[in-house]
Amino acid sequence: MPSNDDRPAEAVRIVGLRRKPDEPLGLTIQVDENGNLIIARILGGSTAASQGLLRPGEVILEVNGKQVRNPDELQIAISDAKENLTLKLAPGISADGSKPIKSTESESKCYMRALFDYEPTEDSLLPCREIGLPFQKGDILQIVDQADPNWWQARRIEGNSLGPPGLVPSLELEERRKAFVPPEADFVHKISICGTRISKKKKRKMYQSKSNGEFDGAELLLYEEVARMPPFRRKTLALVGPRGVGRRTLKNRLINSDPEKFGTIVPFTSRPPRVLEENGKSYWFTERDSMETDIREHRYLEHGEHGGHLYGTKLDSVRELIRAGKMCVLDCSPAALKILHNSTEFMPYVIFIAAPGMEQLKSLYDLGRSTGASNRNLTFDRQSSIRYSSRRARTLESLASLYEEDDLKSTVEESAALQRAYEKYIDLVIVNEDFDHTFRQVVAALDALASEDQWVPVNWIY
């Protein structure tokens, strides 16, 4: 990288920025052949964009008086700075010093993760279907031109190379189009994946992320801007899924397999401790007023009420475990994923543990009951029926079997509905047909993070 002395003094400028603590600036950086750290893009709506002081194509020389020579130093310097940042900037200079350099990429070029499927041959609005670019949920697209308000020019990332260019619907066009489609929730809550009608009776959820749930209904995510990162270990592992698929068993087994690498947090509750319960062992016991105050101040990742008492997972507990150098393993409610995903401090890897078929699910329940991992009691108690006639006993046993079948079916339906509702946050789906195999898949996925590049939300980086 050219030294600061190689640049005309009048060309160098100092810019001061203010931000909330740990809030990303909203920049993407490109390193050119001379080693310059060039501002490639400024994200719309970001801190940098709202203050209007930075320009694409400028070179970042220093952060708060400290010279930065590579992206790692820049990221550390920005992270170390709190509310106030002072950047020394200069126009890019070519190797011979004759002219300013420009970013080699178009200012509008960026990368998006698709959050919906698209088939151009079925799109009646596409001007020419032959040049449409098909993609599926999860595909990474390089958006090379956004000049047309309705159609973006894009290329699909295929391994380490780029596929052929084509047209994809713009965010604005797809938002308008989706506005005329009946909400997915209407289908999910009326018909199950088995074709049976789902009861309209609402079941109370144990945990709810109150701080963000009110916005979820109006949120329509179609594309997510991402950036490629070299291998790194995520800070949290979120195991999500329906009730009764073994998430807690997997969490405990993972932590026991390597307690130096993995850990979990102790939830808080307002209920009084029972006999022989120790504070900080299974729960942290606190006053209800204290919990309600913290809930109002959004200090909980998730919380809920059961039996007249509050329960919840504190964000500070997650932070403390991360600072201790461990990956925090959570078997949390899917509603908590938005908080984890949108924060630069938690960087979650989200695995959805999906329900298998009815027979495999029944085997999981039986295993859970035999090991004490499940609190479900769906089996028929023959001893309690001794005083009844054999006909009465057979009737009760038949009813118990029906209740179990309904419960299993409810879990399968819940699994499908949750996966559809939260798939934009999910990194990996594992159908838990066998605990040992599922555990090996989880370990393999986490090991891959240390050896493979990752596409992550762009706000995680700067």
Coordinates of C-alpha atoms in Angstrom, one line a residue:
M1 CA 0.0 0.0 0.0
P2 CA 1.4 3.5 -0.8
S3 CA 2.4 5.4 2.2
N4 CA 0.5 8.5 3.3
D5 CA 3.5 10.7 2.2
D6 CA 2.9 9.6 -1.4
R7 CA -0.4 11.5 -1.6
P8 CA -0.9 15.2 -2.0
A9 CA -1.7 16.8 1.4
E10 CA -4.7 18.6 0.0
A11 CA -6.2 15.3 -1.2
V12 CA -6.2 13.7 2.2
R13 CA -9.2 14.5 4.4
I14 CA -10.3 13.6 7.9
V15 CA -13.9 12.5 8.5
G16 CA -15.6 12.0 11.8
L17 CA -18.5 9.6 12.2
R18 CA -20.8 8.9 15.2
R19 CA -22.7 5.6 15.7
K20 CA -24.3 3.5 18.4
P21 CA -22.0 1.2 20.2
D22 CA -21.3 -2.0 18.1
E23 CA -23.4 -0.7 15.3
P24 CA -21.9 -1.6 11.8
L25 CA -20.9 1.3 9.6
G26 CA -22.5 -0.3 6.5
L27 CA -19.4 -0.5 4.2
T28 CA -18.0 -3.1 1.9
I29 CA -14.2 -2.9 1.3
Q30 CA -12.2 -3.9 -1.8
V31 CA -8.4 -4.4 -1.9
D32 CA -6.9 -3.4 -5.2
E33 CA -3.6 -4.6 -6.8
N34 CA -1.7 -1.9 -4.8
G35 CA -3.0 -3.0 -1.5
N36 CA -5.4 0.0 -1.1
L37 CA -8.4 -0.5 1.1
I38 CA -11.1 1.0 -1.1
I39 CA -14.7 1.8 -0.1
A40 CA -16.5 -0.3 -2.6
R41 CA -20.1 0.2 -1.5
I42 CA -22.0 2.2 1.1
L43 CA -25.2 0.3 2.1
G44 CA -28.4 2.3 1.8
G45 CA -29.9 3.1 5.2
S46 CA -26.6 2.4 7.0
T47 CA -24.8 4.7 9.5
A48 CA -22.3 5.7 6.8
A49 CA -25.1 6.4 4.3
S50 CA -27.2 8.5 6.6
Q51 CA -24.3 10.8 7.5
G52 CA -23.2 11.2 3.9
L53 CA -19.5 11.8 4.5
L54 CA -17.9 8.8 2.8
R55 CA -17.6 8.2 -0.9
P56 CA -17.2 5.0 -2.8
G57 CA -13.7 4.7 -4.3
E58 CA -11.9 6.5 -1.5
V59 CA -9.0 4.8 0.3
I60 CA -9.1 4.3 4.1
L61 CA -5.7 5.1 5.5
E62 CA -6.3 5.4 9.3
V63 CA -8.9 4.7 11.9
N64 CA -8.8 6.9 15.0
G65 CA -5.2 7.8 14.3
K66 CA -4.0 4.2 13.7
Q67 CA -2.8 3.1 10.3
V68 CA -4.7 0.2 8.8
R69 CA -2.9 -2.0 6.2
N70 CA -5.3 -4.8 5.5
P71 CA -9.0 -5.8 6.0
D72 CA -8.3 -7.6 9.3
E73 CA -6.7 -4.5 10.8
L74 CA -9.5 -2.3 9.5
Q75 CA -12.2 -4.6 11.0
I76 CA -10.4 -4.7 14.4
A77 CA -9.9 -0.9 14.4
I78 CA -13.6 -0.3 13.6
S79 CA -14.7 -2.9 16.2
D80 CA -12.4 -1.3 18.9
A81 CA -13.8 2.1 18.3
K82 CA -17.0 2.8 20.2
E83 CA -19.3 5.7 19.4
N84 CA -16.8 8.0 17.6
L85 CA -14.7 7.1 14.6
T86 CA -12.2 9.4 12.8
L87 CA -11.2 8.1 9.4
K88 CA -8.3 9.5 7.3
L89 CA -9.3 9.1 3.7
A90 CA -7.7 9.8 0.3
P91 CA -8.6 9.3 -3.3
G92 CA -7.0 6.1 -4.8
I93 CA -3.7 6.7 -6.5
S94 CA -2.3 4.5 -9.3
A95 CA 1.1 2.9 -9.0
D96 CA 2.8 5.6 -11.0
G97 CA 0.9 8.4 -9.1
S98 CA -0.6 9.8 -12.3
K99 CA -4.3 9.4 -11.7
P100 CA -6.9 8.4 -9.1
I101 CA -7.8 4.7 -9.2
K102 CA -11.4 3.5 -9.1
S103 CA -13.0 0.4 -7.8
T104 CA -12.7 -2.4 -10.4
E105 CA -16.3 -3.3 -9.7
S106 CA -19.4 -1.4 -10.5
E107 CA -20.7 0.6 -7.6
S108 CA -24.0 -1.3 -7.8
K109 CA -22.4 -4.8 -7.8
C110 CA -23.2 -6.8 -4.7
Y111 CA -24.1 -10.3 -3.6
M112 CA -27.5 -11.4 -2.5
R113 CA -28.8 -14.6 -1.0
A114 CA -32.2 -15.6 -2.5
L115 CA -34.9 -16.3 -0.1
F116 CA -37.4 -17.6 -2.6
D117 CA -37.5 -19.8 -5.7
Y118 CA -37.7 -18.3 -9.1
E119 CA -38.4 -20.0 -12.5
P120 CA -38.3 -17.6 -15.4
T121 CA -40.2 -19.9 -17.8
E122 CA -43.3 -19.4 -15.5
D123 CA -42.9 -15.6 -15.2
S124 CA -45.4 -13.8 -17.4
L125 CA -43.9 -10.4 -16.6
L126 CA -40.4 -11.3 -17.8
P127 CA -39.7 -9.4 -21.2
C128 CA -37.7 -12.3 -22.6
R129 CA -37.9 -15.6 -20.8
E130 CA -34.9 -17.0 -22.5
I131 CA -32.6 -14.6 -20.6
G132 CA -34.2 -15.2 -17.2
L133 CA -31.9 -16.6 -14.5
P134 CA -33.5 -19.4 -12.5
F135 CA -32.6 -19.8 -8.8
Q136 CA -33.6 -21.5 -5.6
K137 CA -33.8 -20.5 -2.0
G138 CA -30.4 -20.2 -0.6
D139 CA -28.6 -19.5 -3.9
I140 CA -26.0 -16.7 -3.9
L141 CA -26.5 -14.2 -6.7
Q142 CA -24.0 -11.6 -7.9
I143 CA -26.1 -8.6 -8.8
V144 CA -24.1 -6.8 -11.5
D145 CA -26.6 -4.1 -12.5
Q146 CA -29.6 -2.6 -10.7
A147 CA -30.3 0.3 -13.1
D148 CA -33.7 -1.2 -14.2
P149 CA -36.2 -0.8 -11.4
N150 CA -37.9 -4.1 -12.3
W151 CA -35.2 -6.4 -13.5
W152 CA -31.7 -6.9 -12.1
Q153 CA -28.8 -8.4 -14.1
A154 CA -27.3 -11.2 -12.1
R155 CA -25.0 -14.2 -12.1
R156 CA -25.4 -17.2 -9.8
I157 CA -22.4 -18.3 -7.7
E158 CA -21.6 -21.9 -8.6
G159 CA -18.9 -23.1 -6.3
N160 CA -15.9 -20.9 -6.9
S161 CA -17.0 -19.6 -10.3
L162 CA -19.8 -17.5 -11.7
G163 CA -22.6 -18.9 -13.8
P164 CA -24.0 -17.2 -17.0
P165 CA -25.7 -13.8 -16.6
G166 CA -29.4 -13.4 -16.7
L167 CA -32.3 -11.3 -15.5
V168 CA -33.9 -11.7 -12.1
P169 CA -36.9 -9.8 -10.6
S170 CA -35.8 -6.8 -8.6
L171 CA -36.7 -6.4 -4.9
E172 CA -39.2 -3.8 -5.7
L173 CA -40.9 -5.9 -8.4
E174 CA -41.1 -9.0 -6.3
E175 CA -42.4 -7.1 -3.3
R176 CA -45.2 -5.7 -5.4
R177 CA -45.9 -9.2 -6.8
K178 CA -45.9 -10.9 -3.4
A179 CA -48.3 -8.3 -2.1
F180 CA -51.1 -9.9 -4.2
V181 CA -50.4 -13.5 -3.0
P182 CA -52.4 -14.8 0.0
P183 CA -50.2 -15.0 3.0
E184 CA -48.4 -18.3 3.6
A185 CA -49.7 -18.3 7.1
D186 CA -53.3 -18.8 5.8
F187 CA -52.3 -22.0 4.2
V188 CA -50.2 -23.3 7.1
H189 CA -52.9 -22.8 9.7
K190 CA -55.6 -24.4 7.7
I191 CA -54.2 -27.5 6.0
S192 CA -51.4 -29.7 7.3
I193 CA -48.8 -31.4 5.2
C194 CA -50.7 -34.6 5.5
G195 CA -53.8 -33.0 4.1
T196 CA -55.8 -33.0 7.3
R197 CA -57.3 -29.9 8.9
I198 CA -55.4 -28.4 11.8
S199 CA -57.3 -27.3 14.8
K200 CA -57.9 -23.6 15.2
K201 CA -57.3 -23.8 18.9
K202 CA -54.3 -21.7 19.8
K203 CA -51.6 -23.3 21.9
R204 CA -49.6 -21.2 24.2
K205 CA -45.9 -21.1 23.5
M206 CA -43.5 -21.4 26.4
Y207 CA -41.1 -18.7 25.1
Q208 CA -41.7 -15.7 22.9
S209 CA -39.3 -13.0 21.7
K210 CA -41.5 -10.1 22.6
S211 CA -39.0 -7.4 21.5
N212 CA -39.3 -8.4 17.8
G213 CA -42.4 -10.5 17.4
E214 CA -44.6 -7.6 16.7
F215 CA -42.7 -6.8 13.5
D216 CA -42.5 -10.3 12.1
G217 CA -46.0 -10.2 10.6
A218 CA -45.3 -7.3 8.3
E219 CA -41.8 -8.4 7.3
L220 CA -41.2 -9.7 3.8
L221 CA -37.7 -10.8 3.1
L222 CA -36.9 -11.7 -0.5
Y223 CA -33.1 -11.0 -0.8
E224 CA -30.5 -10.7 1.8
E225 CA -27.2 -8.9 1.0
V226 CA -24.3 -11.1 1.9
A227 CA -20.5 -11.2 1.7
R228 CA -18.0 -14.0 1.4
M229 CA -15.9 -14.6 4.6
P230 CA -12.9 -16.8 5.1
P231 CA -13.4 -19.8 7.5
F232 CA -14.3 -18.7 11.0
R233 CA -16.1 -20.2 14.0
R234 CA -19.6 -18.8 14.7
K235 CA -20.3 -17.4 18.1
T236 CA -23.6 -19.2 18.8
L237 CA -25.2 -22.4 17.7
A238 CA -29.0 -22.3 17.7
L239 CA -30.8 -25.6 17.6
V240 CA -34.4 -24.9 16.6
G241 CA -37.4 -27.1 15.7
P242 CA -40.7 -28.4 17.0
R243 CA -41.2 -29.9 20.4
G244 CA -40.1 -33.4 21.0
V245 CA -37.5 -33.9 18.3
G246 CA -34.5 -34.2 20.6
R247 CA -33.0 -30.7 20.5
R248 CA -32.1 -30.7 24.2
T249 CA -30.6 -34.2 24.0
L250 CA -28.4 -33.0 21.1
K251 CA -27.4 -29.9 23.0
N252 CA -26.3 -31.8 26.1
R253 CA -24.5 -34.4 24.1
L254 CA -22.6 -31.7 22.1
I255 CA -21.5 -29.9 25.3
N256 CA -20.5 -33.1 27.0
S257 CA -18.4 -34.1 24.0
D258 CA -16.2 -31.0 24.3
P259 CA -16.9 -28.8 27.3
E260 CA -13.9 -26.6 26.6
K261 CA -15.4 -25.6 23.2
F262 CA -19.1 -25.6 23.8
G263 CA -21.2 -24.2 26.6
T264 CA -24.8 -23.1 27.4
I265 CA -26.5 -20.7 29.7
V266 CA -28.7 -21.0 32.7
P267 CA -32.1 -19.4 32.3
F268 CA -33.7 -17.0 34.8
T269 CA -37.1 -17.5 36.5
S270 CA -39.3 -15.6 38.9
R271 CA -40.6 -18.8 40.7
P272 CA -39.2 -19.6 44.1
P273 CA -36.6 -22.4 44.3
R274 CA -37.9 -25.8 45.3
V275 CA -36.3 -28.1 47.9
L276 CA -32.7 -28.9 47.2
E277 CA -32.6 -26.5 44.2
E278 CA -29.4 -24.4 44.0
N279 CA -29.3 -20.9 42.6
G280 CA -27.4 -20.9 39.2
K281 CA -27.6 -24.7 38.8
S282 CA -30.8 -25.2 36.7
Y283 CA -32.1 -21.7 37.1
W284 CA -31.1 -18.3 38.3
F285 CA -33.9 -17.3 40.8
T286 CA -34.9 -13.6 40.8
E287 CA -37.8 -11.4 41.6
R288 CA -40.7 -11.0 39.2
D289 CA -40.4 -7.1 39.3
S290 CA -36.7 -7.4 38.3
M291 CA -37.5 -9.7 35.4
E292 CA -40.3 -7.5 34.2
T293 CA -38.0 -4.5 34.2
D294 CA -35.4 -6.3 32.2
I295 CA -38.0 -7.5 29.8
R296 CA -39.2 -4.0 29.1
E297 CA -35.6 -2.9 28.5
H298 CA -35.1 -5.8 26.0
R299 CA -32.4 -7.6 28.0
Y300 CA -33.9 -11.0 27.2
L301 CA -33.3 -13.1 24.1
E302 CA -36.6 -14.9 24.8
H303 CA -39.1 -15.0 27.7
G304 CA -42.5 -16.4 28.6
E305 CA -44.8 -17.2 31.4
H306 CA -45.7 -20.7 32.7
G307 CA -47.7 -21.6 35.8
G308 CA -47.8 -18.0 36.9
H309 CA -44.0 -17.6 36.8
L310 CA -41.7 -15.9 34.3
Y311 CA -38.9 -17.7 32.6
G312 CA -36.3 -16.3 30.2
T313 CA -32.9 -16.3 28.6
K314 CA -30.8 -13.2 29.2
L315 CA -28.7 -11.7 26.4
D316 CA -25.9 -10.9 28.9
S317 CA -25.6 -14.6 29.8
V318 CA -24.9 -15.4 26.1
R319 CA -22.4 -12.5 25.9
E320 CA -20.5 -13.8 29.0
L321 CA -20.2 -17.3 27.5
I322 CA -18.9 -15.9 24.2
R323 CA -16.3 -13.7 26.0
A324 CA -15.2 -16.9 27.8
G325 CA -14.2 -18.2 24.3
K326 CA -16.9 -20.8 24.0
M327 CA -19.6 -21.4 21.4
C328 CA -22.9 -20.8 23.1
V329 CA -25.3 -23.7 22.3
L330 CA -29.0 -22.7 22.5
D331 CA -32.1 -24.8 22.0
C332 CA -34.2 -21.6 21.6
S333 CA -37.5 -20.6 20.2
P334 CA -37.4 -19.9 16.4
A335 CA -38.8 -16.4 17.3
A336 CA -35.4 -15.6 18.9
L337 CA -33.6 -16.1 15.6
K338 CA -34.3 -12.6 14.4
I339 CA -32.4 -11.0 17.3
L340 CA -29.5 -13.4 16.9
H341 CA -29.3 -13.0 13.1
N342 CA -29.5 -9.2 13.0
S343 CA -26.8 -8.7 15.6
T344 CA -23.1 -8.4 14.9
E345 CA -22.2 -9.9 18.3
F346 CA -23.9 -13.3 18.2
M347 CA -23.2 -14.5 14.6
P348 CA -25.4 -17.7 14.9
Y349 CA -25.2 -20.9 13.0
V350 CA -28.8 -22.1 12.9
I351 CA -29.6 -25.8 12.5
F352 CA -33.3 -26.8 12.2
I353 CA -34.0 -30.2 13.7
A354 CA -36.9 -31.4 11.6
A355 CA -39.4 -34.1 12.7
P356 CA -39.0 -37.4 10.8
G357 CA -42.0 -39.6 9.8
M358 CA -44.5 -40.9 12.3
E359 CA -42.8 -44.2 13.1
Q360 CA -39.4 -42.7 13.6
L361 CA -40.8 -39.9 15.7
K362 CA -42.6 -42.5 17.9
S363 CA -39.2 -44.2 18.4
L364 CA -37.7 -40.9 19.4
Y365 CA -40.4 -40.4 22.0
D366 CA -40.0 -43.9 23.4
L367 CA -36.2 -43.3 23.7
G368 CA -36.8 -40.0 25.4
R369 CA -39.2 -41.6 27.9
S370 CA -36.7 -44.4 28.6
T371 CA -33.8 -42.0 29.3
G372 CA -35.9 -39.4 31.1
A373 CA -35.2 -36.8 28.5
S374 CA -38.8 -36.3 27.7
N375 CA -41.5 -35.0 30.0
R376 CA -44.3 -36.4 27.8
N377 CA -46.4 -39.2 29.4
L378 CA -48.3 -40.6 26.5
T379 CA -48.2 -44.3 27.5
F380 CA -51.1 -46.1 29.0
D381 CA -50.6 -47.0 32.7
R382 CA -51.8 -50.6 32.9
Q383 CA -51.5 -50.8 36.7
S384 CA -54.0 -48.0 37.2
S385 CA -56.6 -50.0 35.2
I386 CA -56.6 -53.1 37.3
R387 CA -59.7 -51.9 39.2
Y388 CA -61.5 -51.5 35.9
S389 CA -63.1 -54.1 33.8
S390 CA -61.1 -55.4 30.9
R391 CA -63.5 -53.7 28.5
R392 CA -62.9 -50.4 30.3
A393 CA -59.1 -50.9 30.3
R394 CA -59.1 -51.6 26.6
T395 CA -61.1 -48.4 26.0
L396 CA -58.7 -46.3 28.0
E397 CA -55.7 -47.9 26.2
S398 CA -57.3 -47.1 22.9
L399 CA -57.8 -43.5 23.9
A400 CA -54.2 -43.2 25.0
S401 CA -53.1 -44.5 21.6
L402 CA -55.3 -41.9 19.8
Y403 CA -53.8 -39.1 22.0
E404 CA -50.3 -40.2 21.1
E405 CA -51.1 -40.4 17.4
D406 CA -52.6 -36.9 17.5
D407 CA -49.6 -35.6 19.4
L408 CA -47.1 -37.1 16.9
K409 CA -49.1 -35.7 14.0
S410 CA -49.1 -32.3 15.6
T411 CA -45.3 -32.4 15.9
V412 CA -44.9 -33.3 12.2
E413 CA -47.3 -30.4 11.2
E414 CA -45.5 -28.0 13.5
S415 CA -42.2 -29.0 12.1
A416 CA -43.2 -28.2 8.5
A417 CA -44.9 -24.9 9.5
L418 CA -41.9 -23.7 11.5
Q419 CA -39.4 -24.5 8.8
R420 CA -41.4 -22.5 6.2
A421 CA -41.8 -19.6 8.6
Y422 CA -38.2 -19.2 9.6
E423 CA -36.2 -20.7 6.7
K424 CA -34.6 -17.3 5.9
Y425 CA -32.6 -17.7 9.1
I426 CA -31.7 -21.4 8.8
D427 CA -28.3 -22.6 7.7
L428 CA -28.9 -26.3 7.8
V429 CA -31.9 -28.7 8.1
I430 CA -31.4 -32.1 9.6
V431 CA -34.2 -34.7 9.8
N432 CA -33.7 -36.4 13.1
E433 CA -34.3 -40.0 12.2
D434 CA -31.5 -41.3 14.4
F435 CA -29.8 -39.5 17.3
D436 CA -26.3 -40.8 16.6
H437 CA -26.4 -39.9 12.9
T438 CA -27.9 -36.5 13.6
F439 CA -25.1 -35.8 16.2
R440 CA -22.5 -36.7 13.7
Q441 CA -24.1 -34.4 11.1
V442 CA -24.1 -31.5 13.6
V443 CA -20.4 -32.0 14.4
A444 CA -19.5 -32.3 10.7
A445 CA -21.3 -29.1 9.9
L446 CA -19.5 -27.2 12.7
D447 CA -16.1 -28.6 11.6
A448 CA -16.8 -27.4 8.0
L449 CA -17.1 -23.8 9.3
A450 CA -13.4 -23.9 10.2
S451 CA -12.3 -25.0 6.7
E452 CA -14.8 -23.5 4.2
D453 CA -15.6 -19.9 3.1
Q454 CA -19.0 -18.7 4.4
W455 CA -21.6 -16.3 2.9
V456 CA -22.8 -14.2 5.8
P457 CA -25.0 -11.1 6.2
V458 CA -23.0 -8.1 5.1
N459 CA -23.8 -6.2 8.3
W460 CA -21.7 -8.9 10.3
I461 CA -18.5 -7.6 8.7
Y462 CA -18.3 -3.8 9.0

